[in-house]
Coordinates of C-alpha atoms in Angstrom, one line a residue:
X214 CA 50.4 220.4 94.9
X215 CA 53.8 219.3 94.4
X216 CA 56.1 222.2 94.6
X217 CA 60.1 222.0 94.2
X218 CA 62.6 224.8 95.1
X219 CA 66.0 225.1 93.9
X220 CA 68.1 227.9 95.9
X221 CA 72.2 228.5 96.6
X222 CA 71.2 229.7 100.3
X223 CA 68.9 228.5 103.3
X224 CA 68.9 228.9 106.9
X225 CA 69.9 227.4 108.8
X226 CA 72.3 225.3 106.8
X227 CA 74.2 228.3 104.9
X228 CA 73.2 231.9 104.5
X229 CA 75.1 234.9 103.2
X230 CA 71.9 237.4 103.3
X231 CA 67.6 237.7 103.0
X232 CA 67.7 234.7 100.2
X233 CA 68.5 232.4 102.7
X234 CA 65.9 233.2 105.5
X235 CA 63.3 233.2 102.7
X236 CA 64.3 229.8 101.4
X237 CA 64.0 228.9 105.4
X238 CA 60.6 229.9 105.7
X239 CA 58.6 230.0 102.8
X240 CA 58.7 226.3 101.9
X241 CA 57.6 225.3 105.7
X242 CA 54.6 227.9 105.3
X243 CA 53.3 226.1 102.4
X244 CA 54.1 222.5 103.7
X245 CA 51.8 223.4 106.3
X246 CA 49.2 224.2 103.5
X247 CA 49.3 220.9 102.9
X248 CA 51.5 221.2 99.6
X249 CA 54.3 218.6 99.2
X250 CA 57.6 220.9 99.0
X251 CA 61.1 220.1 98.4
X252 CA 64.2 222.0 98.6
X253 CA 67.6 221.3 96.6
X254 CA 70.5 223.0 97.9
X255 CA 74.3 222.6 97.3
X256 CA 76.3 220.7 99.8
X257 CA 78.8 222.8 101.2
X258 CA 81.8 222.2 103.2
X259 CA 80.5 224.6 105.3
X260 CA 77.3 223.3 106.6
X261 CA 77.3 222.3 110.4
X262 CA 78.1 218.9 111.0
X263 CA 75.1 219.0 113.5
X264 CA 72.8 218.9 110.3
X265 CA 75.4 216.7 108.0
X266 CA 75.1 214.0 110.6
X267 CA 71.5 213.8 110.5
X268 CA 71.5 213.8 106.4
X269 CA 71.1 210.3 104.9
X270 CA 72.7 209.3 101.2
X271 CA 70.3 207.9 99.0
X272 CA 72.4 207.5 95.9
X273 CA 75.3 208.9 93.0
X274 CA 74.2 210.3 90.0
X275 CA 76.3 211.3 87.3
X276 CA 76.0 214.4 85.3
X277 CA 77.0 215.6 81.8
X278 CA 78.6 218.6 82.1
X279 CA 81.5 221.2 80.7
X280 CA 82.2 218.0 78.4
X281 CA 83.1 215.5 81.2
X282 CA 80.7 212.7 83.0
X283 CA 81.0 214.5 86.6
X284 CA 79.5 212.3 89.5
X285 CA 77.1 213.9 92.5
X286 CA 76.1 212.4 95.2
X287 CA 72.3 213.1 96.7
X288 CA 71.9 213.4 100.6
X289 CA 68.5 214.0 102.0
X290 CA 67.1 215.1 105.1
X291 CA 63.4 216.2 106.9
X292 CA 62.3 218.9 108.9
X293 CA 58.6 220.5 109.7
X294 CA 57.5 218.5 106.8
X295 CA 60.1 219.9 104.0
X296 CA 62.4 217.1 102.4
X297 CA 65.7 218.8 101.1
X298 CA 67.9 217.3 98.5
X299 CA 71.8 218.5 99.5
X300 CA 73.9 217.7 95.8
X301 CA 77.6 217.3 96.6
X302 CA 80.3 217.4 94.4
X303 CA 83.5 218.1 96.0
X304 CA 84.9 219.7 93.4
X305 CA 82.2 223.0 93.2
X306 CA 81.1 222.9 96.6
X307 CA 83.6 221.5 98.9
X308 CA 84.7 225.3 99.6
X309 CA 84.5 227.9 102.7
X310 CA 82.4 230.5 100.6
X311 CA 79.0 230.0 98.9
X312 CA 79.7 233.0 96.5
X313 CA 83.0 234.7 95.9
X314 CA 84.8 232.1 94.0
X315 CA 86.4 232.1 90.3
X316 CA 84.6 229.8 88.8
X317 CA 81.0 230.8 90.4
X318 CA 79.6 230.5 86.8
X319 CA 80.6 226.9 86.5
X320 CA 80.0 225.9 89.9
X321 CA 76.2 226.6 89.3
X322 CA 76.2 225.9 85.9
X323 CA 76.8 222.5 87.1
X324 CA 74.1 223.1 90.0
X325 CA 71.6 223.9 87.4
X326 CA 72.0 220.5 85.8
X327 CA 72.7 218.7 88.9
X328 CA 69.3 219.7 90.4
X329 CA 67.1 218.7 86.9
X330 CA 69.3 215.4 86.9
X331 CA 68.2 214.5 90.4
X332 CA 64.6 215.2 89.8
X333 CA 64.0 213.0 86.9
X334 CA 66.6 210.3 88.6
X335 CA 64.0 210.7 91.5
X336 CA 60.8 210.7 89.6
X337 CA 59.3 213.5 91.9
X338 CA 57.0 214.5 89.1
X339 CA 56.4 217.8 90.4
X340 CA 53.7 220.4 89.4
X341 CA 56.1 223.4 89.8
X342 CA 59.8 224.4 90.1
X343 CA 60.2 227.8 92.0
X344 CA 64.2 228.7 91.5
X345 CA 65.6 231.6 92.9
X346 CA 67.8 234.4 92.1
X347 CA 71.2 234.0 89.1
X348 CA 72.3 231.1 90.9
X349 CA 69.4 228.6 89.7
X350 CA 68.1 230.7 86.6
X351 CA 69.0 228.8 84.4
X352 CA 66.7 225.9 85.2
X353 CA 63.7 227.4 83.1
X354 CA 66.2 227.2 80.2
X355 CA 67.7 223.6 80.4
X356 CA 63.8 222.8 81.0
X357 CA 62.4 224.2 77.5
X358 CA 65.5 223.7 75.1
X359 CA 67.5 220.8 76.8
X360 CA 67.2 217.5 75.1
X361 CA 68.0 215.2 78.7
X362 CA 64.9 217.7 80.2
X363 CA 62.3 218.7 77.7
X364 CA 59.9 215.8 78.3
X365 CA 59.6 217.1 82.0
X366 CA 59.2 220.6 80.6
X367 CA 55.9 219.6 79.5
X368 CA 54.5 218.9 82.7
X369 CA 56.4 221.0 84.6
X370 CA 55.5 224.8 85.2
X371 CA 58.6 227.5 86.3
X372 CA 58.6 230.3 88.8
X373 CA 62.1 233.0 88.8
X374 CA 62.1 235.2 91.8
X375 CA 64.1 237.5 91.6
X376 CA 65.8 238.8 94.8
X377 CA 68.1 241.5 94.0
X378 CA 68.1 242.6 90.5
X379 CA 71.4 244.1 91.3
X380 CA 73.3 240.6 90.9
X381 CA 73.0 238.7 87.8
X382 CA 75.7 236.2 86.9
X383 CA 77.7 237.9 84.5
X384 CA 80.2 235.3 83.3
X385 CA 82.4 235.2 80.1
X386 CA 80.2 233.4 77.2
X387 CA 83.0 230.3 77.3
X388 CA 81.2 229.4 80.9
X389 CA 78.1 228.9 79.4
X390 CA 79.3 227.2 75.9
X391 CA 81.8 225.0 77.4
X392 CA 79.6 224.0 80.6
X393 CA 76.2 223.5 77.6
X394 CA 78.3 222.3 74.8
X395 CA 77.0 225.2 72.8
X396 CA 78.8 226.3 69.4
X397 CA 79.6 230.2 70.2
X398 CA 77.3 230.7 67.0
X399 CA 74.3 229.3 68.6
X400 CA 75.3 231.5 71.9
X401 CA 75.1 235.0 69.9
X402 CA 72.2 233.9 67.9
X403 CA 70.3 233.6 71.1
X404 CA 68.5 235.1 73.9
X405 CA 71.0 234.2 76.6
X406 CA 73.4 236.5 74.8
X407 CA 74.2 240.1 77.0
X408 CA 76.9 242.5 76.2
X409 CA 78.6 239.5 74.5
X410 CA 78.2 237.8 78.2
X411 CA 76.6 235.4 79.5
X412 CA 74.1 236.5 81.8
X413 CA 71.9 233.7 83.8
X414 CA 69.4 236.0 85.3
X415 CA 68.2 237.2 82.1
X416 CA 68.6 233.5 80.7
X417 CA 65.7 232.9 83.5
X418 CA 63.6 236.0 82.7
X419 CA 63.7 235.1 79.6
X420 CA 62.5 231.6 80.0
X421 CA 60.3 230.6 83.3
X422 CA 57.2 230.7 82.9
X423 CA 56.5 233.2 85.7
X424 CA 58.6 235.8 87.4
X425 CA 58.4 237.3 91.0
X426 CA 59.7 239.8 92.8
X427 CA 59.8 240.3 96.7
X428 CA 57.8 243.2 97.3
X429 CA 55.1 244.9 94.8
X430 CA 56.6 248.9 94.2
X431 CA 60.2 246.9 93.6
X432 CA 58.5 244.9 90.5
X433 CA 57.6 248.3 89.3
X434 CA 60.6 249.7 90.1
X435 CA 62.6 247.3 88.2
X436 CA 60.5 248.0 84.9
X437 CA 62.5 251.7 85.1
X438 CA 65.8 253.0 84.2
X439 CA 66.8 254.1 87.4
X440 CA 66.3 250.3 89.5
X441 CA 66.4 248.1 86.2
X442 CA 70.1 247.3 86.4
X443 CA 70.1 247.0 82.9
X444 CA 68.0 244.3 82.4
X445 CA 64.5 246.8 82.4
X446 CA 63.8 246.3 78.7
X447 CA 64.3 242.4 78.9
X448 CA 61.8 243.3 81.6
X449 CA 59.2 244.8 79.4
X450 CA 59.0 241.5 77.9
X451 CA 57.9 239.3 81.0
X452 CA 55.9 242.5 82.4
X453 CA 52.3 240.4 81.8
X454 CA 54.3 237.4 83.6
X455 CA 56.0 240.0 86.6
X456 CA 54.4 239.9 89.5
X457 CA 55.3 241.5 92.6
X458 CA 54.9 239.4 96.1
X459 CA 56.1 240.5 99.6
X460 CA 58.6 238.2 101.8
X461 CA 56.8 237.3 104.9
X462 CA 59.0 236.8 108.0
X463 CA 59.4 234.2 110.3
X464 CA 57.6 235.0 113.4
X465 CA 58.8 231.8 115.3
X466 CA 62.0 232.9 115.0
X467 CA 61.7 236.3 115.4
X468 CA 59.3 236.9 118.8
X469 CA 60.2 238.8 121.8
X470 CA 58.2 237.1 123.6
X471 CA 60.0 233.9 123.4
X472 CA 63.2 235.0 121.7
X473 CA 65.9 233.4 124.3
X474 CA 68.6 235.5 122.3
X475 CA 67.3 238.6 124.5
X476 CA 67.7 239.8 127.5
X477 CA 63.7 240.0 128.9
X478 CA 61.3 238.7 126.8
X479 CA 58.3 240.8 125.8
X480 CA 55.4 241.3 124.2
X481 CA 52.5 243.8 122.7
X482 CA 51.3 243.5 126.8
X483 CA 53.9 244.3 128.3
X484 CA 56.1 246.3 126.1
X485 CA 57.6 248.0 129.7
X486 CA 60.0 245.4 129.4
X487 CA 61.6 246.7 126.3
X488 CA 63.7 248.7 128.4
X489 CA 65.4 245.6 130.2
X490 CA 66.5 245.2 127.1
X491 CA 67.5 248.4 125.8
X492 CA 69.7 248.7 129.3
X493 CA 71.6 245.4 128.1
X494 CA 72.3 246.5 125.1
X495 CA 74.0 249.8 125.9
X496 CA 76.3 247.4 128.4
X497 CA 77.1 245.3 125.7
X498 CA 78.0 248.1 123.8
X499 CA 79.8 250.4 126.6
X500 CA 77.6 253.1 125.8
X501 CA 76.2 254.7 128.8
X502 CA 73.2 253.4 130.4
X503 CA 70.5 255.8 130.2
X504 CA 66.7 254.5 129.3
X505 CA 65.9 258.3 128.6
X506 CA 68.4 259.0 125.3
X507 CA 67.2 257.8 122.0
X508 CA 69.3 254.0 121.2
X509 CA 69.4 254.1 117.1
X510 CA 70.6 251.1 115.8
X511 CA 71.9 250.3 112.3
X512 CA 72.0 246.5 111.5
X513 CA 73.1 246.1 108.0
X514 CA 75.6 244.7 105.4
X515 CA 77.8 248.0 104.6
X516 CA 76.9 248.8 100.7
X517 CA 76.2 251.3 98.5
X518 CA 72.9 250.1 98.2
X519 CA 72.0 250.5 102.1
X520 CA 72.6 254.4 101.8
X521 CA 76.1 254.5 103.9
X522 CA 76.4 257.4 101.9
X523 CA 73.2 259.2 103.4
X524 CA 74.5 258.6 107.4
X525 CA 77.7 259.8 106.7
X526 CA 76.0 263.1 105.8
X527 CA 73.5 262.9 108.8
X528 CA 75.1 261.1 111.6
X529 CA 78.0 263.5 112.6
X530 CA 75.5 266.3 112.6
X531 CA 73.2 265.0 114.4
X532 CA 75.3 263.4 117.2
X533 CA 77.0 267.0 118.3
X534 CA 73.4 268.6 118.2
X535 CA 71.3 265.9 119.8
X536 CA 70.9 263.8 122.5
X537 CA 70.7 260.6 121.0
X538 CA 72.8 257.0 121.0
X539 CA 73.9 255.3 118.1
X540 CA 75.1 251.5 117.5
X541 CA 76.3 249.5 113.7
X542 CA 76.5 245.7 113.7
X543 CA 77.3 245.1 110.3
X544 CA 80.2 244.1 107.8
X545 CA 80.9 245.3 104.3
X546 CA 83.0 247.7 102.0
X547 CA 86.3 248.7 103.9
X548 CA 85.9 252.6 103.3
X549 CA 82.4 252.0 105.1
X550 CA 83.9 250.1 107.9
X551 CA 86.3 252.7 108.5
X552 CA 83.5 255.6 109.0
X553 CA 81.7 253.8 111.3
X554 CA 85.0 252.9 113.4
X555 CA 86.1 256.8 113.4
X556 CA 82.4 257.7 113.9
X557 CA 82.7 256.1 117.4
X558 CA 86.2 257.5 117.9
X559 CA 85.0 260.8 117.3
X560 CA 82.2 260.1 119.7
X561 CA 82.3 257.4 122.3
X562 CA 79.6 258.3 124.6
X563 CA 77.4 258.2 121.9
X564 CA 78.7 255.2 119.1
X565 CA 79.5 252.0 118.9
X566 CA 80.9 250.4 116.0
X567 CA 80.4 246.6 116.4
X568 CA 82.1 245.2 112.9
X569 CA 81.1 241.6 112.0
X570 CA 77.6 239.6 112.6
X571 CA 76.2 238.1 115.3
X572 CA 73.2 236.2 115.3
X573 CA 72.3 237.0 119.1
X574 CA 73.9 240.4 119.3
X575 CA 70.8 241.5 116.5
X576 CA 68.2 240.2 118.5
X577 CA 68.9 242.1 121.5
X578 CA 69.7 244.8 119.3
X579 CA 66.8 244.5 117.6
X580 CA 64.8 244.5 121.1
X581 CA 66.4 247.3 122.7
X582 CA 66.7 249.6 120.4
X583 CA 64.1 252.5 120.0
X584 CA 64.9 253.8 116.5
X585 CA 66.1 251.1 112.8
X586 CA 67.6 253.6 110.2
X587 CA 67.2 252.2 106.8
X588 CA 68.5 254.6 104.3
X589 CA 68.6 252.3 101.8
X590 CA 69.1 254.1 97.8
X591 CA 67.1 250.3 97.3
X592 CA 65.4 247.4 99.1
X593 CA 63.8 244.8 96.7
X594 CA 61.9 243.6 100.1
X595 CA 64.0 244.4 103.8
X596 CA 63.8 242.2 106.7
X597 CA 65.1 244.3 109.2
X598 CA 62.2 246.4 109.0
X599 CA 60.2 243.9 109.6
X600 CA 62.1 242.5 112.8
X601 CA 62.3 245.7 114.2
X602 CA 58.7 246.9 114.1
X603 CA 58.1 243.2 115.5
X604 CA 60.6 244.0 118.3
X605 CA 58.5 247.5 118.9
X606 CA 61.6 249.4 117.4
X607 CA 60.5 251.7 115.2
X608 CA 61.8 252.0 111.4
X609 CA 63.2 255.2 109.7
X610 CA 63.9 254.0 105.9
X611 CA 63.6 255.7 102.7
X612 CA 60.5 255.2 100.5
X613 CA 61.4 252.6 98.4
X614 CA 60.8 248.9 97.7
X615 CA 59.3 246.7 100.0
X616 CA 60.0 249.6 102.9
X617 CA 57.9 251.8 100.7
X618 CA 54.9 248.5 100.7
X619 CA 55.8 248.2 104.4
X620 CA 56.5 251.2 106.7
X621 CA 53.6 253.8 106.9
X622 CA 54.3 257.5 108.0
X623 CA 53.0 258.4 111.9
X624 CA 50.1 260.5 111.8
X625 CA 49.8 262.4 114.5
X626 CA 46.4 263.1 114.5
X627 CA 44.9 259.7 114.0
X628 CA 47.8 257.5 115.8
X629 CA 48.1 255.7 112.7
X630 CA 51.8 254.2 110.8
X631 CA 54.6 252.0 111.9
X632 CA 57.2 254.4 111.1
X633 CA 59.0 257.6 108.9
X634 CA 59.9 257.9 105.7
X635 CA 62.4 259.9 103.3
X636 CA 62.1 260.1 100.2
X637 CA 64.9 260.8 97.7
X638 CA 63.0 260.9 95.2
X639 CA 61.3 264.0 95.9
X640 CA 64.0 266.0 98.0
X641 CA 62.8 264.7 101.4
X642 CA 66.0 264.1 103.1
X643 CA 66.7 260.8 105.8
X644 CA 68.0 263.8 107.7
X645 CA 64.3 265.4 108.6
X646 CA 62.9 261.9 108.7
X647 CA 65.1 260.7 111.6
X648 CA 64.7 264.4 113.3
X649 CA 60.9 263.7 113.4
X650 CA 61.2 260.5 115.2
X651 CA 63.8 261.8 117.8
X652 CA 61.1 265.0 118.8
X653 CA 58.3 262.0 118.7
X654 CA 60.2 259.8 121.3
X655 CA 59.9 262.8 123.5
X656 CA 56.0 262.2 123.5
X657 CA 55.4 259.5 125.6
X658 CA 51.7 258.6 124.2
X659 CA 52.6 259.1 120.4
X660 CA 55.7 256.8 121.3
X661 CA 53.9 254.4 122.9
X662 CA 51.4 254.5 119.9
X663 CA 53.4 254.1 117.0
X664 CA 55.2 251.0 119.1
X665 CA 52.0 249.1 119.2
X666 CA 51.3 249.7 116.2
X667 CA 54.4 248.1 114.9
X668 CA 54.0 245.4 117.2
X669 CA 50.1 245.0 116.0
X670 CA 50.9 244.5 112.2
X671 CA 51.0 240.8 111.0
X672 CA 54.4 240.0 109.1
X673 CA 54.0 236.2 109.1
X674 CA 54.7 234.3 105.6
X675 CA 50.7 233.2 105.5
X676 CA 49.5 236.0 103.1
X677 CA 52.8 235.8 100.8
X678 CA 52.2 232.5 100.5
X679 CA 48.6 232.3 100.2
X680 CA 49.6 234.6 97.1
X681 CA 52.3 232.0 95.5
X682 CA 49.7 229.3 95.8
X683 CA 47.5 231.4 94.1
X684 CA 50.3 231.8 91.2
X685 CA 51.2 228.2 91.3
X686 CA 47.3 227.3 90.6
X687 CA 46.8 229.7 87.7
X688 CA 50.0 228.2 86.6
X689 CA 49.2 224.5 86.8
X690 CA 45.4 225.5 85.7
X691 CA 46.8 226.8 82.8
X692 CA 48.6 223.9 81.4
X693 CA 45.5 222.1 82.4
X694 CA 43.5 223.8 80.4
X695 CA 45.9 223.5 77.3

């Protein structure tokens, strides 16, 4: 099968968040399935000159948009089997930022056409187009009411997945009339119309032929009030089409037991060497080295969404009464910032506040910590539960999303689960959650247990995409069939 992607992220060329390590993974999971998969991305500024150097230029195309003839140049490069198309046009993408900018709207606007322009310039003659989130939704549109694509809409089945309902591409309705050359009649005649907006997630909803979302309880979720963002009765529409499928992770890239990031590797045989690692990372950190307190470890953007809220109520309490160690690696909202770095003020034997990313400073996070607090409010799918139960830390997160499809309760009694849960929903606070695993580290066997279990568990990308080739066949049977 002949399978195209369109995506604003991918590592390891540029990546802001999860988007980008899915984009990085999934496609090389199904090239190795034999399927012929290829990747169109913007060319940014920012992409290492290590990859730019290796990309080749195959040829300008020029594209009709926002009134003018605007020219983009198409760069391609190979790797594990997975051609990607980089479009450059200095103008929307020469910039430090993927996101963030003023004219985001037009700058993918522009993408959007860019990406259907290259394909029929290329005559890839695909079976399906899998876009995802805002930033290529409106694809499936251009697809089934543009003039310049229609023909290819025929042949030429569409998958949205949608990442994080939370972000939809809200722009002013001049973005969309002046970068479609649509009369503002036509706009608020139509579907794309929202709150007199122009919203391109909906616009894709609306239009591909199938919609995903990363995890299965956060594509019910979205159908309800309280997760839908808005958008849950435009969601009612599509809910025969809505189908929820779990990220995968990528186990090459995250394994202790070759992981070169860490300290000593490791693995499900000999776990012992967990605490090598757990040693370094109290170093790093200037906490005190001690292989007998508790090392919880927070590794997060700081948002509302990742339940800052809920460890500013549980963390200061739980510090003075227990013995326990806490570290953040993370970046966000400032007021969120600021906790953390008056958290480890407050308590320096016991925090540290690490504010920014670093790529190798989560791995040997990830591997020597005992304890990942995920109080997220919502979590469409989560990686870093996944990592961490892969690095035999073990994952306290709130029942939701793909950590509610993911993390299982410990039983006690059988020695089955990967972790503990909260749950907000009925009044089952993060607070007694992370107070179950502290008295549970205390008991060597269940610890060692609940470890392995984690360790056990196969998070590899082969049964998420076994189930988008499955979606991609009914898809492409479908239009057989017609």
């Amino acid at each position: 099968m002949k399978i195209i992607m369109a995506a604003a992220e991918c590592v390891p060329f540029a990546k802001t968040g999860g988007l980008a390590d899915v984009i990085g993974a999934l496609p090389k999971e199904l090239a190795e399935n034999d399927h012929d998969v290829t990747i169109f991305l913007p060319k940014y500024s920012l992409i290492a000159e290590e990859f730019v150097q290796q990309f080749s230029l195959l040829e300008e195309i020029t594209i009709s948009f926002a009134g003018e003839q605007k020219t983009c140049n198409i760069h391609q490069f190979k790797n594990e089997n997975v051609r990607y198309f980089f479009l450059e046009n200095q103008e929307y993408f020469g910039r430090s930022q993927i996101y963030g900018q003023a004219d985001d709207g037009e700058r993918f606007g522009f993408f959007n056409n860019a990406v259907l322009t290259a394909i029929k310039k290329l005559e890839l003659n695909a079976d399906v187009i899998h876009v995802h989130d805002w930033h290529t939704a409106v694809i499936p549109l251009l697809l089934k009411e543009d003039s310049r694509f229609k023909n290819m809409g025929e042949g030429l089945k569409s998958v949205l997945t949608i990442h994080n309902l939370q972000f939809q591409g809200v722009f002013p309705k001049s973005v969309f009339t002046k970068g479609f050359k649509t009369e503002e009649s036509q706009f608020d005649d139509s579907a794309i119309e929202w709150n007199g907006n122009y919203n391109m997630l909906k616009t894709g909803i609306l239009y591909a032929d199938k919609v995903t979302t990363v995890s299965p309880t956060y594509r019910d979720e979205i159908l309800t009030s309280q997760y839908g963002e808005g958008l849950e009765k435009v969601l009612w529409q599509r809910e025969e089409d809505l189908v929820g499928i779990l990220n995968g992770l990528d186990t090459k890239f995250y394994n202790p037991a070759t992981d070169l990031a860490i300290e000593m590797e490791f693995d499900h045989s000999s776990i012992e060497e967990k605490a090598v690692n757990k040693r370094k990372a109290q170093s790093l950190t200037g906490l005190p080295v001690n292989g007998n307190i508790p090392l919880t470890v927070m590794i997060s953007r700081l948002a509302g969404q990742k339940g800052i809220d809920i460890l500013e109520e549980t963390l200061p309490e739980l510090l003075q009464s227990k013995e326990m160690q806490f570290i953040l690696l993370g970046s966000g909202e400032e007021k969120f910032e600021d906790f953390f770095r008056q958290l480890a003020k407050k308590f320096p034997d016991k925090v540290a506040a690490h504010i920014g990313f670093d790529e190798e400073l989560a791995h040997q996070f990830y591997a020597g910590a005992d304890i990942f607090l995920m109080p997220s409010h919502f979590e469409p799918c989560g990686l870093s539960q996944l990592i961490s139960m892969r690095y035999g830390t073990v994952p306290v997160a709130n029942k939701t999303g793909g950590l509610k499809d993911t993390v299982i309760e410990y039983d006690r009694i059988t020695q089955t689960g990967n972790g503990f849960l909260s749950d907000f929903t009925r009044n089952s606070p993060f607070t007694e959650a992370l107070k179950r695993a502290l008295t549970l580290y205390q008991e060597s066997e269940h610890w060692e247990a609940i470890k392995k279990n984690g360790m056990d568990a196969d998070y590899s990308w082969k049964q998420s995409a076994k189930a988008y080739e499955e979606l991609y066949q009914e898809m492409v049977s479908n239009l057989t069939a017609k």
